[in-house]
Amino acid sequence: MFRHTMIALALLGVITSSAFGVEPLTRVRATAALHKAVGFFREKVSADGGYLWRYSEDLTRREGEGKAERGTSWVQPPGTPTVGEGLLEAWLRCGDPVLRDAAVHAGHHLVRGQLQSGGWDYRIETDPQRRKNYAYRVDGNPRGRNRTTLDDNTTQSALRFLMHLDRALGYKDAQVHQCVEYALEALIKAQFPNGAWSQRYEEFPVAEDFPVRRASYQETWSRVFPKKRYYTFYTFNDNSIADVVRTMIEAREIYGKAKYQAAAEKAGDFILLAQMPAPQPAWAQQYDLDMHPAWARKFEPPSVTGGESQGVMRTLIYLYQKTGREDFLNAVPPALKYLKASEISKGRLARFYELKTNRPLYFTMKYELVYTDDDLPTHYGFQVGSSLDSIEAAWLRAKRAGPSKPVDASRVVRPKPRKLTAAIRQRAATAVDSLDARGAWVEMSELRYQGNGREATRVISTNTFVRHITALADYLAASR
């Protein structure tokens, strides 16, 4: 009786599913959905292989960190490098050549967006008229904008994706390989004598113009924004140096050249030089050429930062693991002790602490510098989460374990297929069932730069695309 009941229920489930138009997940359906989604993204969404962040459902409105025109792509994550990495990883998981071709297409787009200065700006233009405004290495204007940006992981993310693609293609794609070599050499030339990088650069520093100094407190500093070109300063802002360090270490592991690790170690030397003396042995967001904490934007004053200092400490631990240098590890405990004593509440730090007094600094909605947090601008985090306990735990683990063994990452390692689980099947089924007739995944979200506030609308997102193709690749790999 029980057996008959179960069979009846199973048949009812099949009939019910068919009645509501929901087909069971199969490899054929998953592959068809994957091809359809990748095809739509390449042919209808991309700008010759380049991607933005978000699009309206009908593709008439487009944006990265700002409105964008047709023919414009974004480099800053989650733009082109994010999509490229997603396609590449999905290909390595399941081996589908459609994914490989789309990843190469994204890589070649970045090649065409590389500047003469070696890196990338936030955006890439494919329109011939707009390309004339930029000093691209390919079809660019030598007198155009030539400003490589390290802000927000822009150049670093593009370079890492291209390194991964270069390795996956066996270093045989000349365009990609030469682009990577050019970018890495430019980053080395852009490094200051003290080991720092600026947030952006157009030309390379002359060593004699930049004497190496240790960080110190200035006698006085202006509480009024001076409107200087802050992006030429030595900067930790938005973890830019940390992202370059990890890129250089990975370059050493992929290409085996010691000069890349030497650049990362030199950046570590700058971190040691930039650590402020007592009573605030942490780091500023940025430093002027005298190695004094400096203004950046009108809401980023000279100060010691509870934000980027946390990323700096993680970078020091990482550098110790990769180099074995004890001085990197030894710089962390004084900063941890100081920052733990500076928490404004449990698990919270101020973004900015006044030099020497250590009072938290804030701004009003009119950008007046104050000590109170009751009238803050909403576009920026003047208080940040504290991950000091996890940083301390990571430091202790590194101390106990010692340096890691040298890594040879010159050959691509394809992920081992996972066991097919209910969770993998469900994520793939969700991806298949939510795909529209065109091959798009549409969701309710926000277009932030279209002049309609934060109103929810139907949006196509690069992050969602990457999530779903990863789910499909996992299922196809696991269900072989």
Coordinates of C-alpha atoms in Angstrom, one line a residue:
M1 CA 0.0 0.0 0.0
F2 CA 2.8 2.4 1.0
R3 CA 4.7 1.6 -2.2
H4 CA 1.6 2.3 -4.4
T5 CA 0.9 5.6 -2.6
M6 CA 4.5 6.8 -3.2
I7 CA 4.3 5.9 -6.9
A8 CA 1.0 7.8 -7.2
L9 CA 2.4 10.9 -5.5
A10 CA 5.5 10.8 -7.7
L11 CA 3.3 10.6 -10.8
L12 CA 1.1 13.4 -9.5
G13 CA 4.3 15.5 -9.1
V14 CA 5.3 14.9 -12.7
I15 CA 1.8 15.7 -13.9
T16 CA 1.6 18.8 -11.7
S17 CA 5.0 20.1 -12.9
S18 CA 4.0 19.6 -16.5
A19 CA 0.7 21.3 -15.9
F20 CA 2.4 24.4 -14.6
G21 CA 5.1 24.4 -17.3
V22 CA 8.0 23.6 -15.0
E23 CA 10.2 21.0 -16.6
P24 CA 12.7 18.9 -14.6
L25 CA 16.3 20.0 -14.7
T26 CA 18.5 18.1 -17.1
R27 CA 22.0 18.7 -18.5
V28 CA 20.4 19.5 -21.9
R29 CA 18.3 22.2 -20.3
A30 CA 21.1 23.6 -18.2
T31 CA 23.5 23.7 -21.2
A32 CA 20.8 25.4 -23.4
A33 CA 20.2 28.0 -20.7
L34 CA 23.9 28.7 -20.2
H35 CA 24.4 29.2 -24.0
K36 CA 21.4 31.4 -24.3
A37 CA 22.4 33.6 -21.3
V38 CA 26.0 34.0 -22.4
G39 CA 24.9 34.7 -26.0
F40 CA 22.5 37.4 -24.8
F41 CA 25.2 39.0 -22.6
R42 CA 27.8 39.0 -25.4
E43 CA 25.6 40.1 -28.3
K44 CA 23.0 42.4 -26.7
V45 CA 24.5 43.6 -23.4
S46 CA 28.2 44.0 -23.9
A47 CA 30.1 46.8 -25.6
D48 CA 32.3 44.6 -27.8
G49 CA 33.1 42.3 -24.9
G50 CA 33.0 45.0 -22.1
Y51 CA 30.3 45.2 -19.4
L52 CA 28.9 47.8 -17.0
W53 CA 27.3 47.1 -13.6
R54 CA 23.5 47.4 -14.2
Y55 CA 21.1 47.8 -17.1
S56 CA 17.4 48.5 -17.4
E57 CA 15.4 45.6 -18.6
D58 CA 15.1 47.0 -22.1
L59 CA 18.8 48.0 -22.1
T60 CA 18.1 51.7 -22.7
R61 CA 19.5 52.8 -19.4
R62 CA 23.0 51.7 -18.4
E63 CA 25.4 52.5 -15.5
G64 CA 28.6 51.7 -13.8
E65 CA 29.5 54.1 -11.0
G66 CA 27.6 56.7 -13.0
K67 CA 25.4 56.8 -16.1
A68 CA 26.9 55.3 -19.2
E69 CA 26.3 55.4 -22.9
R70 CA 26.0 52.6 -25.4
G71 CA 29.5 51.6 -26.3
T72 CA 30.9 52.3 -22.8
S73 CA 32.0 49.6 -20.4
W74 CA 33.3 49.7 -16.9
V75 CA 36.6 48.3 -15.6
Q76 CA 36.0 49.1 -11.9
P77 CA 34.3 46.0 -10.3
P78 CA 31.7 44.6 -10.8
G79 CA 32.4 45.6 -14.4
T80 CA 34.3 43.8 -17.2
P81 CA 37.0 42.0 -15.1
T82 CA 34.3 40.7 -12.8
V83 CA 32.3 39.3 -15.7
G84 CA 35.5 38.0 -17.3
E85 CA 36.6 36.2 -14.2
G86 CA 33.1 34.7 -13.9
L87 CA 33.2 33.4 -17.4
L88 CA 36.7 32.1 -17.1
E89 CA 36.0 30.3 -13.8
A90 CA 32.8 28.8 -15.2
W91 CA 34.7 27.5 -18.2
L92 CA 37.4 25.9 -16.0
R93 CA 34.7 24.2 -14.0
C94 CA 32.7 22.7 -16.8
G95 CA 34.8 23.0 -19.9
D96 CA 32.1 24.5 -22.1
P97 CA 33.8 26.4 -25.0
V98 CA 31.0 29.0 -25.2
L99 CA 32.3 30.3 -21.8
R100 CA 35.9 30.2 -23.0
D101 CA 35.1 32.3 -26.1
A102 CA 33.2 34.9 -24.0
A103 CA 36.0 35.1 -21.5
V104 CA 38.5 35.7 -24.3
H105 CA 36.2 38.3 -25.8
A106 CA 36.1 40.2 -22.5
G107 CA 39.9 39.9 -22.2
H108 CA 40.5 41.4 -25.7
H109 CA 38.1 44.2 -24.8
L110 CA 40.4 45.1 -21.8
V111 CA 43.4 44.9 -24.1
R112 CA 41.8 47.5 -26.3
G113 CA 41.2 49.7 -23.2
Q114 CA 44.7 49.6 -21.8
L115 CA 46.3 53.1 -21.6
Q116 CA 49.7 54.1 -22.7
S117 CA 50.5 54.6 -19.0
G118 CA 50.0 50.9 -18.6
G119 CA 46.8 50.5 -16.7
W120 CA 43.1 51.3 -17.0
D121 CA 40.7 54.2 -16.3
Y122 CA 37.4 53.5 -14.7
R123 CA 35.7 53.1 -18.1
I124 CA 36.5 52.1 -21.7
E125 CA 35.0 53.6 -24.8
T126 CA 34.3 51.7 -28.0
D127 CA 32.7 54.5 -29.9
P128 CA 35.4 55.8 -32.4
Q129 CA 34.7 59.5 -31.5
R130 CA 34.8 59.0 -27.8
R131 CA 38.0 56.8 -28.1
K132 CA 39.8 59.9 -29.4
N133 CA 39.6 61.3 -25.9
Y134 CA 41.8 58.5 -24.5
A135 CA 45.5 57.5 -24.9
Y136 CA 44.7 53.8 -25.5
R137 CA 47.5 51.7 -26.7
V138 CA 45.2 50.3 -29.4
D139 CA 43.5 52.9 -31.7
G140 CA 43.9 55.7 -29.1
N141 CA 44.9 59.3 -29.2
P142 CA 48.5 59.8 -27.7
R143 CA 47.4 63.2 -26.5
G144 CA 44.2 62.0 -24.9
R145 CA 43.5 61.1 -21.2
N146 CA 46.2 58.7 -20.0
R147 CA 45.4 58.4 -16.3
T148 CA 45.9 54.9 -14.9
T149 CA 43.7 54.5 -11.8
L150 CA 44.4 52.1 -8.8
D151 CA 41.3 53.4 -7.0
D152 CA 38.6 50.8 -6.2
N153 CA 40.6 47.9 -7.5
T154 CA 40.3 49.1 -11.1
T155 CA 43.6 48.4 -12.8
Q156 CA 44.4 45.6 -10.3
S157 CA 41.2 43.6 -11.1
A158 CA 41.7 44.0 -14.9
L159 CA 45.3 42.9 -14.6
R160 CA 44.5 39.9 -12.4
F161 CA 41.8 38.7 -14.8
L162 CA 44.1 39.0 -17.7
M163 CA 46.9 37.1 -15.9
H164 CA 44.4 34.3 -15.1
L165 CA 43.2 34.3 -18.8
D166 CA 46.8 34.3 -20.0
R167 CA 47.6 31.2 -17.9
A168 CA 44.4 29.4 -18.9
L169 CA 45.2 30.0 -22.6
G170 CA 48.7 28.5 -22.1
Y171 CA 50.3 32.0 -22.6
K172 CA 49.6 31.6 -26.4
D173 CA 47.4 34.6 -26.9
A174 CA 49.9 37.2 -27.9
Q175 CA 47.6 40.2 -27.3
V176 CA 46.7 39.2 -23.8
H177 CA 50.3 38.2 -22.8
Q178 CA 51.9 41.4 -24.1
C179 CA 49.2 43.5 -22.4
V180 CA 49.9 41.8 -19.1
E181 CA 53.7 42.3 -19.4
Y182 CA 53.2 45.9 -20.3
A183 CA 50.9 46.6 -17.3
L184 CA 53.2 44.9 -14.8
E185 CA 56.2 46.8 -16.0
A186 CA 54.3 50.0 -15.8
L187 CA 53.3 49.3 -12.2
I188 CA 56.9 48.8 -11.3
K189 CA 57.9 52.0 -13.0
A190 CA 55.0 53.9 -11.3
Q191 CA 56.2 52.8 -7.8
F192 CA 57.8 55.6 -5.8
P193 CA 61.3 55.2 -4.3
N194 CA 59.7 54.6 -0.9
G195 CA 57.6 51.8 -2.2
A196 CA 54.2 53.6 -2.4
W197 CA 51.9 54.1 -5.3
S198 CA 49.6 57.0 -5.8
Q199 CA 45.9 56.6 -6.5
R200 CA 46.3 57.5 -10.1
Y201 CA 49.2 58.3 -12.4
E202 CA 49.9 59.5 -15.9
E203 CA 53.7 59.5 -15.8
F204 CA 56.4 57.8 -13.8
P205 CA 58.3 59.4 -10.8
V206 CA 61.9 60.6 -11.0
A207 CA 63.6 59.1 -7.9
E208 CA 65.5 62.3 -7.0
D209 CA 62.2 64.2 -6.6
F210 CA 60.9 61.9 -4.0
P211 CA 63.2 61.5 -1.0
V212 CA 62.4 58.5 1.3
R213 CA 61.1 59.7 4.7
R214 CA 59.3 58.2 7.7
A215 CA 55.8 59.3 8.6
S216 CA 55.5 62.0 11.2
Y217 CA 52.9 64.5 12.6
Q218 CA 53.0 68.0 11.1
E219 CA 53.1 70.9 13.5
T220 CA 49.7 72.2 12.3
W221 CA 47.2 71.3 9.6
S222 CA 44.4 73.3 7.9
R223 CA 40.9 72.4 9.0
V224 CA 39.7 73.8 5.7
F225 CA 39.8 71.7 2.5
P226 CA 42.8 73.0 0.4
K227 CA 41.5 71.6 -3.0
K228 CA 44.9 70.0 -3.9
R229 CA 45.3 67.1 -6.4
Y230 CA 45.2 64.4 -3.8
Y231 CA 45.4 61.5 -6.2
T232 CA 49.2 62.2 -6.6
F233 CA 49.8 61.5 -2.9
Y234 CA 51.0 58.2 -1.4
T235 CA 47.7 56.5 -0.7
F236 CA 46.1 53.6 1.1
N237 CA 42.6 54.9 0.3
D238 CA 40.2 52.2 -0.7
N239 CA 42.9 49.6 -0.1
S240 CA 44.7 50.5 -3.4
I241 CA 48.2 49.6 -2.3
A242 CA 46.9 46.3 -0.8
D243 CA 45.3 45.4 -4.1
V244 CA 48.6 46.1 -6.0
V245 CA 50.6 44.0 -3.5
R246 CA 48.4 41.0 -4.0
T247 CA 48.5 41.5 -7.7
M248 CA 52.3 41.5 -7.7
I249 CA 52.6 38.5 -5.5
E250 CA 50.3 36.6 -7.8
A251 CA 52.3 37.8 -10.8
R252 CA 55.4 36.3 -9.2
E253 CA 53.6 33.0 -8.6
I254 CA 52.2 32.8 -12.2
Y255 CA 55.2 34.1 -14.2
G256 CA 58.0 33.2 -11.8
K257 CA 59.8 36.6 -12.0
A258 CA 61.4 37.8 -8.7
K259 CA 61.0 41.5 -9.7
Y260 CA 57.3 41.2 -9.1
Q261 CA 57.7 40.0 -5.5
A262 CA 60.4 42.6 -5.0
A263 CA 57.8 45.3 -5.9
A264 CA 55.4 43.8 -3.3
E265 CA 58.1 43.8 -0.6
K266 CA 59.0 47.3 -1.4
A267 CA 55.4 48.3 -0.9
G268 CA 55.7 46.5 2.5
D269 CA 58.7 48.7 3.3
F270 CA 56.5 51.7 2.6
I271 CA 53.8 50.4 5.0
L272 CA 56.4 50.2 7.7
L273 CA 57.6 53.8 6.9
A274 CA 54.0 55.0 6.9
Q275 CA 53.1 53.6 10.3
M276 CA 52.5 56.7 12.5
P277 CA 54.6 57.1 15.7
A278 CA 53.0 57.1 19.2
P279 CA 50.4 57.9 20.3
Q280 CA 48.6 56.6 17.1
P281 CA 50.7 53.7 15.6
A282 CA 48.3 53.0 12.7
W283 CA 48.0 54.6 9.3
A284 CA 46.6 57.6 7.5
Q285 CA 44.5 57.3 4.3
Q286 CA 47.1 59.3 2.4
Y287 CA 50.4 61.1 2.9
D288 CA 51.9 64.2 1.2
L289 CA 55.5 64.0 -0.1
D290 CA 56.8 65.0 3.4
M291 CA 55.0 61.9 4.7
H292 CA 52.5 63.8 6.7
P293 CA 48.8 62.7 6.8
A294 CA 47.1 64.8 4.1
W295 CA 43.7 65.9 2.9
A296 CA 42.2 63.9 0.0
R297 CA 38.5 64.8 -0.9
K298 CA 36.6 67.4 1.1
F299 CA 35.4 64.8 3.5
E300 CA 38.7 63.0 4.0
P301 CA 40.9 65.1 6.4
P302 CA 44.5 64.6 7.6
S303 CA 44.0 61.9 10.3
V304 CA 44.7 58.4 11.3
T305 CA 42.1 56.0 9.8
G306 CA 40.2 53.2 11.5
G307 CA 39.1 52.0 8.1
E308 CA 42.1 51.4 5.8
S309 CA 44.4 50.6 8.8
Q310 CA 42.6 47.3 9.0
G311 CA 43.3 46.5 5.4
V312 CA 47.0 47.5 5.9
M313 CA 47.3 45.1 8.9
R314 CA 45.9 42.2 6.8
T315 CA 48.4 43.1 4.0
L316 CA 51.3 43.0 6.5
I317 CA 50.2 39.5 7.6
Y318 CA 49.9 38.4 4.0
L319 CA 53.4 39.8 3.2
Y320 CA 54.9 37.9 6.1
Q321 CA 53.3 34.7 4.9
K322 CA 54.7 35.2 1.4
T323 CA 58.2 36.6 2.3
G324 CA 58.9 35.4 5.8
R325 CA 60.0 38.9 6.9
E326 CA 59.3 39.2 10.7
D327 CA 59.3 43.1 10.5
F328 CA 56.0 42.9 8.6
L329 CA 54.4 40.8 11.3
N330 CA 55.9 42.8 14.2
A331 CA 54.3 46.0 13.0
V332 CA 50.8 44.7 13.6
P333 CA 50.5 44.3 17.4
P334 CA 51.0 48.1 18.3
A335 CA 48.4 49.0 15.7
L336 CA 45.9 46.4 17.0
K337 CA 46.4 47.6 20.6
Y338 CA 45.9 51.3 19.7
L339 CA 42.8 50.6 17.5
K340 CA 41.2 48.4 20.1
A341 CA 41.5 51.2 22.6
S342 CA 40.0 53.6 20.0
E343 CA 36.7 51.8 19.3
I344 CA 33.8 54.2 19.7
S345 CA 31.5 51.3 20.6
K346 CA 31.8 47.5 20.6
G347 CA 32.7 46.5 17.0
R348 CA 32.8 50.1 15.7
L349 CA 35.6 52.5 14.8
A350 CA 35.7 56.0 13.5
R351 CA 36.9 56.4 10.0
F352 CA 39.0 59.3 11.0
Y353 CA 40.8 60.1 14.3
E354 CA 42.3 63.5 14.9
L355 CA 46.0 63.6 14.8
K356 CA 47.6 63.3 18.3
T357 CA 44.3 64.0 20.2
N358 CA 42.7 60.8 18.8
R359 CA 39.2 62.4 18.8
P360 CA 36.9 61.0 16.1
L361 CA 36.4 63.5 13.3
Y362 CA 33.1 63.9 11.4
F363 CA 31.5 66.2 8.8
T364 CA 28.2 67.9 8.7
M365 CA 25.9 67.8 5.7
K366 CA 27.5 71.1 4.7
Y367 CA 31.0 69.5 5.0
E368 CA 32.1 71.4 8.1
L369 CA 34.6 69.4 10.2
V370 CA 33.2 68.6 13.6
Y371 CA 33.5 66.1 16.5
T372 CA 29.8 65.1 16.5
D373 CA 28.1 62.5 14.4
D374 CA 24.5 63.8 14.4
D375 CA 24.5 65.5 10.9
L376 CA 26.5 63.2 8.7
P377 CA 26.5 63.1 4.8
T378 CA 24.9 59.8 3.8
H379 CA 27.2 59.0 0.8
Y380 CA 30.2 57.9 2.9
G381 CA 30.9 55.8 5.9
F382 CA 32.3 58.0 8.7
Q383 CA 32.1 55.0 11.0
V384 CA 33.2 51.5 10.0
G385 CA 33.0 48.0 11.4
S386 CA 35.8 46.7 13.5
S387 CA 37.3 43.4 12.4
L388 CA 40.2 43.7 14.9
D389 CA 39.4 40.4 16.6
S390 CA 39.6 38.5 13.3
I391 CA 42.8 40.4 12.4
E392 CA 44.4 39.4 15.7
A393 CA 43.3 35.8 15.1
A394 CA 44.9 35.9 11.7
W395 CA 48.1 37.3 13.1
L396 CA 48.3 34.6 15.8
R397 CA 47.7 31.9 13.1
A398 CA 50.4 33.3 10.9
K399 CA 52.8 33.6 13.9
R400 CA 52.2 29.9 14.8
A401 CA 52.3 28.6 11.3
G402 CA 55.3 30.6 10.0
P403 CA 55.7 31.6 6.3
S404 CA 53.9 29.7 3.7
K405 CA 55.7 27.5 1.1
P406 CA 56.6 29.1 -2.2
V407 CA 53.8 28.7 -4.8
D408 CA 54.2 27.8 -8.4
A409 CA 50.9 28.9 -10.0
S410 CA 52.2 28.9 -13.6
R411 CA 49.8 26.1 -14.7
V412 CA 46.1 26.4 -14.5
V413 CA 44.4 24.0 -12.1
R414 CA 40.9 23.1 -13.0
P415 CA 38.6 22.8 -10.0
K416 CA 37.7 19.3 -9.1
P417 CA 34.0 18.6 -9.8
R418 CA 31.9 18.7 -6.6
K419 CA 29.5 15.9 -5.7
L420 CA 26.1 16.7 -7.1
T421 CA 24.1 17.9 -4.1
A422 CA 20.6 19.1 -3.7
A423 CA 21.9 22.7 -3.2
I424 CA 23.9 22.6 -6.5
R425 CA 20.9 21.2 -8.3
Q426 CA 18.5 23.8 -6.8
R427 CA 20.8 26.8 -7.7
A428 CA 21.0 25.6 -11.3
A429 CA 17.3 25.0 -11.5
T430 CA 16.7 28.5 -10.2
A431 CA 19.0 29.9 -12.9
V432 CA 17.2 27.9 -15.7
D433 CA 13.7 28.7 -14.5
S434 CA 14.3 32.4 -14.0
L435 CA 15.9 33.0 -17.4
D436 CA 13.6 35.0 -19.7
A437 CA 12.9 34.3 -23.4
R438 CA 15.8 36.5 -24.5
G439 CA 18.4 34.9 -22.2
A440 CA 18.3 37.6 -19.5
W441 CA 18.1 37.3 -15.8
V442 CA 15.9 40.3 -14.7
E443 CA 15.3 41.2 -11.1
M444 CA 13.8 44.1 -9.0
S445 CA 16.6 46.4 -8.0
E446 CA 17.8 50.0 -8.3
L447 CA 19.4 52.0 -11.1
R448 CA 21.2 54.5 -8.9
Y449 CA 22.4 57.1 -11.4
Q450 CA 19.3 57.6 -13.6
G451 CA 17.7 60.6 -11.8
N452 CA 14.8 58.6 -10.3
G453 CA 16.3 58.2 -6.8
R454 CA 16.4 54.7 -5.3
E455 CA 13.1 53.6 -6.9
A456 CA 13.0 49.8 -7.5
T457 CA 12.8 48.8 -11.1
R458 CA 13.5 45.8 -13.4
V459 CA 17.2 45.5 -13.8
I460 CA 19.8 43.3 -15.4
S461 CA 22.9 43.0 -13.1
T462 CA 26.4 41.7 -13.9
N463 CA 26.7 40.2 -10.4
T464 CA 23.5 38.2 -11.0
F465 CA 24.7 37.0 -14.4
V466 CA 28.0 35.8 -12.8
R467 CA 26.2 34.1 -10.0
H468 CA 23.9 32.1 -12.3
I469 CA 26.5 31.0 -14.8
T470 CA 28.6 29.8 -11.9
A471 CA 25.6 27.8 -10.7
L472 CA 25.0 26.3 -14.1
A473 CA 28.7 25.4 -14.5
D474 CA 28.8 23.8 -11.1
Y475 CA 25.8 21.6 -12.0
L476 CA 27.2 20.7 -15.4
A477 CA 30.5 19.7 -13.8
A478 CA 28.9 17.7 -11.0
S479 CA 26.4 15.9 -13.1
R480 CA 28.7 14.4 -15.6

